[in-house]
């Protein structure tokens, strides 16, 4: 059970910085999800540049992760936040040995995100910590999508916080409100297929599902449309890739989400209160219907 | 040559055979009242109290103080719910039972300083009149819900599900939907009623926070709010309920009663009350809210031993429903020919769903209702509640406690391995500790074998 | 006390939800006729449990449970609503000049709720009386477990319309994606057509050319083993 919110700007004129908008949205969704807060943001692609974000628990592992990366690549930026490492590196070729190499450093280390455009920032606690730790308010890119978590069954720690990705794939991330009730079955199936899961969180299976469908040739929209019937339980979820953002709702319409669109942006959130606070004004919203899948190309 | 002994099978028992043949007739699952009749569940009977001896000092049974009072919502709401003994009468709808039963329960509860609860049928004026402390249930069906009754309540209990049939809604078969019941529930009379399993306007603990705020606004922050959940995924559910910010969490175990439920569900859904109470207490403890949120446990609580053990394991109050009905007269060996007409006997009757309750409790039929005299019945329930209170005090005093609420898990030992594992309470005797003769005997101990 | 026709303004920006609700209740008790609520800014629980006559005007969007658990209240909401607007209304009138999200008029008992725009999933769920009018489309499971009352949907209806209805009637002007279990379509009488038209005219809603009438088919009222397919869906 959680809060989700996000904004996609249509043109470079932002009355408010994207970072400020998403922070205000997530702040007003705190009650829905007091355990942790996370965002996914998009950067324009640069040649051979990767954003690598890593979860960890044991003290000292942050340094281990950064040294490992410095060994394997050119690290343009790195910061250690006590349970999370944020880096920007230069690297070409296969990402697997980076992902595996980092994961093998210690049991509590796992790669939260790896992407050419997508960066994921997470913190335990409320949205203001995202600004304190990562200066999120300064970000003014095209897309920011965020999540406030109320843990239902799995642990409250940084690795289980959203947005979540598929461990072996870059540039796809999801945020999810609800509970996927057939995730055990799906996870067993995907594990057999070779996918690695890094959390016990049911939401993670959505990312793996989408990656698998798209590997088979489906577009994001086709994959999300199929997911509406293949996943069971309650969900409203958002998927982000460097070229598109999608929103899907299950057939029973159990989890709330509203949409607002103006000439300048598209915004969505679990409660319209978040949109009002995000933009500082009341906007007409609509509620997507059961089984509705919307995909916006960037 | 075979001696033709009559041998019954475990799989194809007489009960199973009857079940199959009945389903072959009716084309659906069987529906009945009361509760699960499984004989194999771990229960509070598997635990015993270890009273004071020399290592601790017991209290005088007849002379020294032993407090039983519990307050729910103290310091949080303007009118906390005060219970003179840690027992509450569980929700049983007007519809499942009738006005005479409600009146008797109300009178008894008032005399004992405890509460009754409306159940899935709305607030009946007789119950409000005779019960001094009335918990008002907010259920998925919303039968009878209105702002005036909300304001008259002494507590509001948001029901997610009940122990007898967690994950589903209530049932009242057509022959019990009398004109009066139909009017209170806004249904056509005589129609089979099935309540929805989810609330219409919130689906998930994230939205529940907003609903609780609405109820607080409606009741001016005056009365405590509880959340009741049938015991399933207790650990996760209790954490979520506590975090929503309510005064008490109610967990109803699989032995909980009902007036009508699919039999297959009674027997195969939910977890036993003894396991639910420890999961719930652990959940509250793990999130640091054991002292903030009261824990109310129900589901087959039948005497002061069950109640005291539940409290020792972490509950603050016990909910009792079926036991109260039995005190009213349920299963009483009177009007025996009417039990037989239903195909049952006193002591084995579970026919609440038929509306033909031989003792006049679970029926709207005026002729049968007349068999339950509210005044005499009230006295029986009052006597029963008082006896449970005294039994709890026996256990508390013998363990050296001057308050029933001071009973804790270390006052208990388990007679069986399974219950020890379920509750974390050590086994009686050495409880797995290495005996003095282990070094002298060269055989392997069971515990060592387990370590493999 | 003499009835005073007064219009009082509450600016939500500087008030808590509790103080807003308390003020409205006090005004209603003291015969104030109208309260204008400015800057609701999509907050939840604005207008809860008001049981004396008063007219509320909301200028802006409201969150969940606006005008819920009320009796004898009339309201105009100039904006969109979150979940469950008008929940459990006992009598009175609510007009939403905008869209309503899921569960609008949940458990409605009396009076009338009018949504000029669209409604989300489960509109009028568990209705126990009263009238719900939706000017636009409505979502999944609208009218689920309806017990009494009347619903008029001018636009299209989503899947599972009127599923498990006990009683009551739903009129649909647009397309029905799928009928719910236990329902059937009946002829609309001339008398009903006139009644619907006059209601829609009163609320200045353009009536669609025709309506379909959905009522319970009675198959779900008592279990019938011969209708297994019907019961398989809902039990």
XYZ file of N, CA, C and O in Angstrom, chain B residues 55-153:
396
model
N 9.879 -19.792 44.429
C 10.606 -18.792 43.638
C 9.808 -17.507 43.480
O 10.365 -16.444 43.288
N 8.490 -17.618 43.518
C 7.655 -16.411 43.495
C 6.604 -16.582 44.559
O 6.280 -17.699 44.936
N 6.000 -15.482 45.009
C 5.017 -15.546 46.087
C 3.598 -15.371 45.538
O 3.325 -14.386 44.863
N 2.697 -16.327 45.830
C 1.323 -16.154 45.332
C 0.552 -15.156 46.195
O 0.980 -14.815 47.292
N -0.599 -14.703 45.664
C -1.445 -13.785 46.422
C -2.633 -14.529 47.006
O -3.097 -15.518 46.446
N -3.157 -14.041 48.121
C -4.307 -14.661 48.776
C -5.515 -14.644 47.859
O -5.954 -13.592 47.426
N -6.046 -15.849 47.632
C -7.163 -15.960 46.701
C -8.381 -15.167 47.089
O -9.124 -14.705 46.243
N -8.661 -15.047 48.355
C -9.928 -14.406 48.728
C -9.755 -13.023 49.293
O -10.708 -12.315 49.504
N -8.533 -12.631 49.585
C -8.402 -11.366 50.284
C -7.573 -10.313 49.557
O -7.780 -9.137 49.756
N -6.627 -10.742 48.736
C -5.776 -9.715 48.177
C -6.282 -9.253 46.814
O -6.801 -10.006 46.024
N -6.017 -7.990 46.558
C -6.531 -7.296 45.370
C -6.057 -7.962 44.093
O -4.897 -8.361 43.997
N -6.961 -8.085 43.135
C -6.519 -8.505 41.809
C -7.341 -7.732 40.789
O -8.511 -8.041 40.551
N -6.709 -6.719 40.205
C -7.417 -5.819 39.298
C -7.709 -6.434 37.945
O -6.870 -7.140 37.382
N -8.901 -6.075 37.453
C -9.256 -6.603 36.145
C -9.619 -5.493 35.157
O -9.967 -5.763 34.024
N -9.503 -4.261 35.581
C -10.000 -3.177 34.719
C -9.071 -2.918 33.537
O -7.855 -2.979 33.658
N -9.654 -2.624 32.374
C -8.889 -2.249 31.185
C -9.542 -1.015 30.583
O -10.763 -0.932 30.519
N -8.706 -0.061 30.122
C -9.259 1.128 29.467
C -8.696 1.203 28.050
O -7.492 1.087 27.860
N -9.578 1.382 27.079
C -9.120 1.475 25.689
C -9.241 2.920 25.216
O -10.314 3.498 25.262
N -8.117 3.472 24.794
C -8.153 4.834 24.260
C -7.805 5.893 25.269
O -7.998 7.082 25.032
N -7.248 5.466 26.399
C -6.909 6.443 27.431
C -5.855 7.411 26.915
O -4.874 7.002 26.320
N -6.078 8.694 27.157
C -5.103 9.688 26.715
C -5.163 9.967 25.225
O -4.418 10.776 24.692
N -6.052 9.260 24.513
C -6.100 9.452 23.063
C -7.437 10.028 22.603
O -7.497 10.794 21.649
N -8.515 9.608 23.239
C -9.834 10.097 22.848
C -10.525 10.676 24.074
O -10.147 10.392 25.206
N -11.569 11.482 23.796
C -12.225 12.165 24.920
C -12.998 11.191 25.801
O -13.127 11.417 27.005
N -13.575 10.133 25.216
C -14.357 9.183 26.015
C -13.798 7.777 25.817
O -14.328 6.997 25.026
N -12.714 7.436 26.533
C -12.179 6.084 26.360
C -13.198 5.039 26.793
O -14.139 5.344 27.533
N -13.010 3.803 26.328
C -13.921 2.727 26.693
C -13.372 2.031 27.935
O -12.262 1.502 27.917
N -14.139 2.041 29.010
C -13.678 1.459 30.266
C -14.356 0.106 30.459
O -15.581 0.003 30.422
N -13.555 -0.932 30.646
C -14.105 -2.259 30.864
C -13.733 -2.702 32.262
O -12.559 -2.661 32.644
N -14.714 -3.136 33.030
C -14.419 -3.537 34.400
C -13.693 -4.869 34.458
O -13.041 -5.189 35.459
N -13.807 -5.655 33.405
C -13.091 -6.930 33.317
C -12.668 -7.084 31.857
O -13.357 -6.553 30.971
N -11.539 -7.755 31.565
C -11.029 -7.734 30.182
C -11.787 -8.645 29.217
O -11.218 -9.474 28.530
N -13.103 -8.465 29.195
C -13.958 -9.266 28.315
C -14.880 -8.309 27.583
O -15.363 -7.332 28.169
N -15.131 -8.556 26.302
C -16.139 -7.790 25.581
C -17.029 -8.802 24.872
O -16.546 -9.858 24.443
N -18.294 -8.458 24.717
C -19.179 -9.377 24.003
C -19.055 -9.074 22.512
O -19.194 -7.924 22.079
N -18.782 -10.104 21.734
C -18.446 -9.922 20.322
C -19.659 -9.534 19.470
O -20.809 -9.729 19.876
N -19.385 -9.041 18.294
C -20.432 -8.595 17.383
C -21.241 -9.758 16.837
O -20.695 -10.670 16.229
N -22.554 -9.696 17.064
C -23.442 -10.711 16.482
C -24.635 -9.930 15.966
O -25.268 -9.199 16.726
N -24.916 -10.030 14.691
C -25.862 -9.078 14.102
C -27.287 -9.292 14.559
O -27.712 -10.404 14.878
N -28.036 -8.180 14.542
C -29.479 -8.316 14.665
C -29.920 -8.856 13.318
O -29.859 -8.190 12.315
N -30.383 -10.053 13.319
C -30.629 -10.748 12.052
C -30.122 -12.148 12.290
O -30.809 -13.144 12.135
N -28.885 -12.227 12.731
C -28.338 -13.518 13.142
C -29.007 -13.930 14.447
O -29.420 -15.067 14.623
N -29.068 -12.971 15.391
C -29.821 -13.209 16.624
C -30.963 -12.187 16.690
O -31.061 -11.349 15.805
N -31.800 -12.278 17.721
C -32.988 -11.428 17.732
C -32.965 -10.415 18.881
O -32.003 -10.337 19.637
N -34.036 -9.657 18.993
C -34.087 -8.555 19.961
C -34.028 -9.056 21.400
O -33.458 -8.393 22.273
N -34.608 -10.232 21.674
C -34.547 -10.765 23.051
C -33.110 -11.061 23.436
O -32.668 -10.793 24.562
N -32.368 -11.644 22.492
C -30.959 -11.961 22.759
C -30.174 -10.687 22.978
O -29.366 -10.584 23.902
N -30.415 -9.687 22.103
C -29.696 -8.417 22.225
C -29.991 -7.766 23.577
O -29.110 -7.215 24.240
N -31.242 -7.850 23.989
C -31.620 -7.217 25.260
C -30.912 -7.922 26.409
O -30.341 -7.274 27.304
N -30.943 -9.253 26.405
C -30.316 -10.003 27.494
C -28.823 -9.723 27.557
O -28.255 -9.475 28.636
N -28.158 -9.749 26.407
C -26.713 -9.494 26.389
C -26.413 -8.077 26.879
O -25.455 -7.857 27.628
N -27.252 -7.136 26.472
C -27.046 -5.742 26.871
C -27.164 -5.570 28.377
O -26.329 -4.916 29.016
N -28.198 -6.171 28.949
C -28.400 -6.043 30.400
C -27.218 -6.660 31.146
O -26.665 -6.072 32.081
N -26.820 -7.854 30.719
C -25.719 -8.537 31.397
C -24.427 -7.730 31.283
O -23.697 -7.555 32.263
N -24.151 -7.242 30.083
C -22.909 -6.481 29.883
C -22.896 -5.243 30.767
O -21.883 -4.909 31.376
N -24.035 -4.563 30.830
C -24.104 -3.349 31.642
C -23.846 -3.664 33.101
O -23.092 -2.969 33.783
N -24.457 -4.742 33.590
C -24.252 -5.086 35.002
C -22.798 -5.431 35.287
O -22.303 -5.211 36.385
N -22.093 -5.993 34.306
C -20.694 -6.380 34.517
C -19.714 -5.288 34.106
O -18.503 -5.463 34.224
N -20.218 -4.192 33.610
C -19.330 -3.089 33.234
C -18.539 -3.346 31.967
O -17.410 -2.848 31.819
N -19.097 -4.119 31.042
C -18.403 -4.360 29.777
C -19.301 -3.967 28.617
O -20.393 -3.458 28.827
N -18.828 -4.216 27.399
C -19.557 -3.729 26.221
C -20.177 -4.864 25.429
O -19.765 -6.019 25.538
N -21.157 -4.506 24.586
C -21.625 -5.430 23.555
C -21.290 -4.784 22.211
O -20.780 -3.669 22.172
N -21.607 -5.480 21.142
C -21.184 -5.002 19.831
C -22.291 -5.259 18.824
O -22.926 -6.319 18.857
N -22.509 -4.326 17.916
C -23.699 -4.413 17.065
C -23.691 -5.574 16.080
O -24.705 -6.196 15.864
N -22.579 -5.887 15.464
C -22.600 -6.930 14.440
C -23.002 -6.368 13.075
O -23.225 -5.168 12.922
N -23.117 -7.246 12.081
C -23.353 -6.818 10.694
C -24.828 -6.594 10.398
O -25.382 -7.160 9.472
N -25.488 -5.742 11.198
C -26.904 -5.538 10.933
C -27.390 -4.161 11.327
O -28.570 -3.869 11.249
N -26.452 -3.330 11.777
C -26.877 -1.996 12.208
C -27.163 -1.959 13.701
O -27.178 -2.980 14.383
N -27.410 -0.739 14.197
C -27.624 -0.556 15.643
C -29.112 -0.688 15.938
O -29.916 0.132 15.528
N -29.479 -1.743 16.663
C -30.876 -1.937 17.015
C -31.199 -1.086 18.230
O -30.430 -1.098 19.201
N -32.338 -0.381 18.229
C -32.649 0.502 19.360
C -32.671 -0.225 20.704
O -32.288 0.349 21.728
N -33.069 -1.478 20.709
C -33.099 -2.212 21.979
C -31.694 -2.409 22.518
O -31.439 -2.300 23.711
N -30.766 -2.688 21.623
C -29.391 -2.882 22.091
C -28.829 -1.578 22.672
O -28.192 -1.569 23.711
N -29.085 -0.468 21.984
C -28.581 0.808 22.483
C -29.223 1.127 23.824
O -28.587 1.676 24.711
N -30.482 0.770 23.983
C -31.169 1.108 25.217
C -30.630 0.299 26.397
O -30.414 0.830 27.471
N -30.405 -0.991 26.183
C -30.058 -1.858 27.313
C -28.572 -2.046 27.543
O -28.163 -2.504 28.594
N -27.770 -1.691 26.530
C -26.328 -1.886 26.696
C -25.688 -0.538 26.942
O -25.737 0.343 26.098
N -25.057 -0.402 28.090
C -24.492 0.900 28.435
C -23.288 1.233 27.558
O -23.030 2.389 27.260
N -22.527 0.213 27.186
C -21.360 0.459 26.338
C -21.540 -0.338 25.060
O -21.545 -1.558 25.081
N -21.679 0.375 23.974
C -21.978 -0.292 22.717
C -20.940 0.036 21.657
O -20.708 1.194 21.324
N -20.298 -1.023 21.127
C -19.332 -0.871 20.041
C -20.104 -0.977 18.733
O -20.860 -1.922 18.531
N -19.899 -0.007 17.848
C -20.652 0.034 16.600
C -19.756 -0.443 15.473
O -18.706 0.133 15.241
N -20.176 -1.495 14.775
C -19.336 -2.032 13.713
C -19.587 -1.327 12.390
O -20.731 -1.083 11.994
N -18.485 -1.039 11.699
C -18.557 -0.471 10.347
C -18.084 -1.566 9.407
O -16.918 -1.940 9.425
N -19.006 -2.130 8.638
C -18.668 -3.292 7.821
C -18.787 -2.982 6.341
O -19.381 -1.986 5.960
N -18.279 -3.881 5.507
C -18.409 -3.680 4.062
C -19.844 -3.471 3.608
O -20.101 -2.704 2.694
N -20.809 -4.119 4.258
C -22.181 -4.001 3.800
C -22.782 -2.635 4.087
O -23.660 -2.179 3.367
N -22.325 -2.011 5.205
C -22.883 -0.727 5.664
C -24.362 -0.808 5.999
O -25.077 0.195 5.951
N -24.853 -2.019 6.375
C -26.273 -2.130 6.733
C -26.569 -1.220 7.915
O -25.904 -1.272 8.937
N -27.633 -0.452 7.756
C -28.091 0.371 8.869
C -27.182 1.531 9.241
O -27.458 2.240 10.201
N -26.101 1.747 8.507
C -25.170 2.809 8.912
C -25.808 4.183 8.748
O -26.407 4.468 7.717
N -25.716 5.015 9.753
C -26.144 6.400 9.604
C -25.402 7.260 10.624
O -24.921 6.745 11.631
N -25.266 8.557 10.340
C -24.464 9.403 11.216
C -25.009 9.484 12.641
O -24.249 9.662 13.591
N -26.315 9.345 12.821
C -26.896 9.459 14.160
C -26.459 8.298 15.039
O -26.083 8.471 16.198
N -26.502 7.076 14.487
C -26.053 5.914 15.263
C -24.558 5.995 15.534
O -24.090 5.631 16.610
N -23.815 6.505 14.546
C -22.366 6.655 14.745
C -22.095 7.528 15.962
O -21.231 7.237 16.783
N -22.867 8.608 16.054
C -22.644 9.535 17.167
C -23.084 8.934 18.491
O -22.661 9.369 19.551
N -23.954 7.921 18.428
C -24.434 7.303 19.683
C -23.504 6.190 20.156
O -23.707 5.623 21.210
N -22.514 5.851 19.348
C -21.679 4.699 19.684
C -20.654 5.057 20.751
O -20.234 6.196 20.873
